[in-house]
Coordinates of N, CA and C in Angstrom, one line a residue:
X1 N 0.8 -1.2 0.0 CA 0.0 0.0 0.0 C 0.9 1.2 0.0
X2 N 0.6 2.0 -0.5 CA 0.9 3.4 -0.8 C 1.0 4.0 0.3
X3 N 2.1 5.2 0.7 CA 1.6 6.1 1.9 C 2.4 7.1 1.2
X4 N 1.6 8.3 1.8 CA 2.2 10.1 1.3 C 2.0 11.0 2.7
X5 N 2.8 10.9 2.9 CA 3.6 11.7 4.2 C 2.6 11.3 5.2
X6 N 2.1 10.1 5.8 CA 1.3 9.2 6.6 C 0.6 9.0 6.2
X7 N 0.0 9.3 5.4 CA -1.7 8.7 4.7 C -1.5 7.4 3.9
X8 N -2.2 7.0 3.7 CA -2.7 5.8 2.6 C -3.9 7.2 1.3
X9 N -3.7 5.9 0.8 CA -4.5 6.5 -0.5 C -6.1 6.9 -0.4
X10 N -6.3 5.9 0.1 CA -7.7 6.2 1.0 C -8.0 7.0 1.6
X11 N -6.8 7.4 2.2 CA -6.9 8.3 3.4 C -7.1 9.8 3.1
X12 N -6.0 9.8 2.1 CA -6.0 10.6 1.5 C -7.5 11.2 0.7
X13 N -7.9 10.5 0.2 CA -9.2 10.2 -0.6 C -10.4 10.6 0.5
X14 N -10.0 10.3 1.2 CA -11.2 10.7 2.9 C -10.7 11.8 2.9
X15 N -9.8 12.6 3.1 CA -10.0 13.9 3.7 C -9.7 14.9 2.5
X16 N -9.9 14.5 1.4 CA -10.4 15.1 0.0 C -11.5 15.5 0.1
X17 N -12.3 14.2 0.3 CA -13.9 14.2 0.2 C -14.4 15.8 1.6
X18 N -13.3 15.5 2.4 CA -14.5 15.8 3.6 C -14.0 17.5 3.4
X19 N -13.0 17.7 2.9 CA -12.5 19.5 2.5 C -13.3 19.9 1.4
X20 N -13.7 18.7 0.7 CA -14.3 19.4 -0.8 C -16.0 19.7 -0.1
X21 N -17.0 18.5 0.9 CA -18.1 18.7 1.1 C -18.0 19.9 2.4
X22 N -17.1 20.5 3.1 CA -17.1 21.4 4.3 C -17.0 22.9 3.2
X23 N -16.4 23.4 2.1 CA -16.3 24.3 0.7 C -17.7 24.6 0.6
X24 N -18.6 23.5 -0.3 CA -19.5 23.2 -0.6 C -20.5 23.8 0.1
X25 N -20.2 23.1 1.4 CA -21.6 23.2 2.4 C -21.7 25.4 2.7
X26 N -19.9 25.3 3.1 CA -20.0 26.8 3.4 C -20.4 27.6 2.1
X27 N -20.3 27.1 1.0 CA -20.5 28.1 -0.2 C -22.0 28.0 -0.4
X28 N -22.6 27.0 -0.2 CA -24.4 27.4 -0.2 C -25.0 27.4 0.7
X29 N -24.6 27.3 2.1 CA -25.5 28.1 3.1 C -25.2 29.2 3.4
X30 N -23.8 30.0 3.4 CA -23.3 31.3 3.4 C -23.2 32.1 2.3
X31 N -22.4 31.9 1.5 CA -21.7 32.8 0.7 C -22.8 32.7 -0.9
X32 N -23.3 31.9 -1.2 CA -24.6 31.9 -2.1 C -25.5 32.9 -1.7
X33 N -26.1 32.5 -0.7 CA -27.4 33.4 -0.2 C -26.8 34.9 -0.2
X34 N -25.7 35.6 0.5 CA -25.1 36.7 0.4 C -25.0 37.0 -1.2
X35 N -24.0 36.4 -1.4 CA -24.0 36.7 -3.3 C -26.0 37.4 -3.8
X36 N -26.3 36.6 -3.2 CA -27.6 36.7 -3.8 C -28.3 37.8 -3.5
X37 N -27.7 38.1 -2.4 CA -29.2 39.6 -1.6 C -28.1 40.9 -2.4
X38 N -26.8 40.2 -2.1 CA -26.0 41.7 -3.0 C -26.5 41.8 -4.1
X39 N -27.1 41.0 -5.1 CA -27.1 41.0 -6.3 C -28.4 41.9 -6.7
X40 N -29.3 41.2 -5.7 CA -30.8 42.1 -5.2 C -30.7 43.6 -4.9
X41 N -29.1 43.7 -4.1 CA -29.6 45.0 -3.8 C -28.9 45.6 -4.7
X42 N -28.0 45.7 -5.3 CA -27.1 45.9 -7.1 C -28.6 46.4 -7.7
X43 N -29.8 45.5 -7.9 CA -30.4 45.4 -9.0 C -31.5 46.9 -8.4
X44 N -31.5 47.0 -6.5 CA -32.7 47.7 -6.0 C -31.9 49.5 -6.2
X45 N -30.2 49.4 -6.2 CA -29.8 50.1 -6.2 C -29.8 51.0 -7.3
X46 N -30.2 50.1 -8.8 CA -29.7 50.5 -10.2 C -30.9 51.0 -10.4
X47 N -31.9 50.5 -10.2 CA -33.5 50.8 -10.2 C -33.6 52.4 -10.0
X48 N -33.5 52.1 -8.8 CA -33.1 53.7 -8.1 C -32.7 54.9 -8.3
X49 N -31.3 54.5 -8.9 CA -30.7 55.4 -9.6 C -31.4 55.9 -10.8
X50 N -31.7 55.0 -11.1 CA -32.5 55.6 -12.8 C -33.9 56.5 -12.5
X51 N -34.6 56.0 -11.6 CA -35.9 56.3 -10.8 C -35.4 58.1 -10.5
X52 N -34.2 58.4 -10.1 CA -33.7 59.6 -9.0 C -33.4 60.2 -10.3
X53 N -32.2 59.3 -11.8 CA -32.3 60.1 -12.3 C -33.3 61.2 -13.5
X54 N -34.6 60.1 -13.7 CA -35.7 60.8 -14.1 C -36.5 61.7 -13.6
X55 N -36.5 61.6 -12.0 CA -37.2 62.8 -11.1 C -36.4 64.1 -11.3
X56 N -35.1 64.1 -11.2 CA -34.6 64.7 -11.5 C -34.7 66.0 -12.7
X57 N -34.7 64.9 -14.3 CA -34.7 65.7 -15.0 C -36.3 66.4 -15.0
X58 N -37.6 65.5 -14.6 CA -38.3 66.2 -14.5 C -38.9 67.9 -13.5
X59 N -38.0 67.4 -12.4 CA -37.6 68.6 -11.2 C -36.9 70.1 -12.2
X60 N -35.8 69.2 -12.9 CA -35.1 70.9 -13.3 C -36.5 70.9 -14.7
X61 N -36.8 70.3 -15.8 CA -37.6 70.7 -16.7 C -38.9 71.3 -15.8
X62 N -38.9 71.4 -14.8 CA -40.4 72.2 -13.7 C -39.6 73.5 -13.5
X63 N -38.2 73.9 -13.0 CA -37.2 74.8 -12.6 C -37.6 75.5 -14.0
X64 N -37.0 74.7 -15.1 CA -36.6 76.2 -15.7 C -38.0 76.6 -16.7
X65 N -39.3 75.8 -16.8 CA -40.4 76.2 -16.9 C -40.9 77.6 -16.1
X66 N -40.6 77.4 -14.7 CA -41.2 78.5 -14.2 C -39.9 79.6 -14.2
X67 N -38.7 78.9 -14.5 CA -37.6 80.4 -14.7 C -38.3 80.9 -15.8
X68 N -38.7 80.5 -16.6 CA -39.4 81.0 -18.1 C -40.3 82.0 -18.0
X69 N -41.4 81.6 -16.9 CA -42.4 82.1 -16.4 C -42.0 83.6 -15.6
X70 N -41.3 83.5 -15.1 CA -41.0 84.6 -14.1 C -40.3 85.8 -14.8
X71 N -39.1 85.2 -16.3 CA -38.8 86.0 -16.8 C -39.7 86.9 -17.9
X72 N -41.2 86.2 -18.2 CA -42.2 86.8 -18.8 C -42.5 87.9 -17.8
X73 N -43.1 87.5 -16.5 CA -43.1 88.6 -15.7 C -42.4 89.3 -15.7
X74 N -41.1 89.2 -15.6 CA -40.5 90.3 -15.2 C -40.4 91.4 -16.2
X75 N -40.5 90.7 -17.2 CA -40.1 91.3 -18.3 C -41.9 92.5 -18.3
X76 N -43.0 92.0 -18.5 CA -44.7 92.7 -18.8 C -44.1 93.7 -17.3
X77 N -43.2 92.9 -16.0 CA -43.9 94.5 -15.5 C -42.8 95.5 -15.4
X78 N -41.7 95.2 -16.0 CA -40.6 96.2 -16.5 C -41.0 97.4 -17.8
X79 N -42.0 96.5 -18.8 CA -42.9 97.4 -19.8 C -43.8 98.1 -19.2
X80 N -44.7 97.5 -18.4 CA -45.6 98.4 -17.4 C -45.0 99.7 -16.8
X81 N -43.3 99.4 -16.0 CA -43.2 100.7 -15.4 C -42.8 101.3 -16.7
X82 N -42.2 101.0 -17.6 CA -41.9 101.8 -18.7 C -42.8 102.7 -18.7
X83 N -43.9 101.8 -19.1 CA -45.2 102.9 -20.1 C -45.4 104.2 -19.3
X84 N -45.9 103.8 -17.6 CA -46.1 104.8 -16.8 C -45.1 105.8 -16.2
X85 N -43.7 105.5 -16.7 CA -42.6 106.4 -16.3 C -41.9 106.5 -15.5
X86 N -42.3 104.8 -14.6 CA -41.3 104.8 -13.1 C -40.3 104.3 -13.9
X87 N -39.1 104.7 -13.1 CA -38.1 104.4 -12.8 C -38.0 102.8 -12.2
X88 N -37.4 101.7 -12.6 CA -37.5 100.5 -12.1 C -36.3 100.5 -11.1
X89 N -36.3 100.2 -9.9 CA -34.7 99.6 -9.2 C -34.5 97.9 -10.0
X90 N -33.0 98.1 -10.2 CA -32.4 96.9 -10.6 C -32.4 96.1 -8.8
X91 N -32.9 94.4 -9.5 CA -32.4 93.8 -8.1 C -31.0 92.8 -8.4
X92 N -30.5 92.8 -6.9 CA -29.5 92.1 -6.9 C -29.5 91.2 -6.2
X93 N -28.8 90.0 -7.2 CA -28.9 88.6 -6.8 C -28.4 88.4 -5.5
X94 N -29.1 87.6 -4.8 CA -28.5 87.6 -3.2 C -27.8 86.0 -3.6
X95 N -26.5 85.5 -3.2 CA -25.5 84.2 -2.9 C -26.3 83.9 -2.4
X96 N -26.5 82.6 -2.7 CA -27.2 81.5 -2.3 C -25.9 80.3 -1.4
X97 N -25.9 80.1 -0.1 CA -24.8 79.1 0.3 C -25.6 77.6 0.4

């Protein structure tokens, strides 16, 4: 009979078996199910993103709709003091932090 640094061949063959089913076991009751909720939340993540970045563009297309708006205003009541002869004060942009 064969031996490799104490073992027999069998022996060997036994604690093959029992390294390769102890891998196994930790790879699908641990490391599977994890893989798997990451992947979930990769996919709840991506979702999201896309979701945030279409609110988005609809948020600034609302922004510069009513910038549009306000510049009509400003503009009808800048003609208005015209017509009547006020004098308009210019306003100044206040920094925004």
């Amino acid at each position: 009979m064969h031996v490799i640094m104490g073992f027999t061949i069998d022996e060997w063959a036994g604690i093959a078996t029992i390294i390769g089913t102890t891998i196994t076991a930790i790879y699908q009751f641990t490391i599977k199910p994890l893989l798997n909720r990451f992947d979930i939340l990769s996919q709840s993540i991506d979702e999201l993103t896309n979701n945030s970045k279409i609110e988005h563009k609809a948020i600034w297309a609302k922004i510069n709709k009513q910038t549009v708006r306000l510049n009509r205003h400003d503009y009808e009541i800048g003609a208005a003091y015209r017509e009547i002869g006020i004098e308009r004060e210019e306003y100044q942009d206040e920094e925004i932090n």
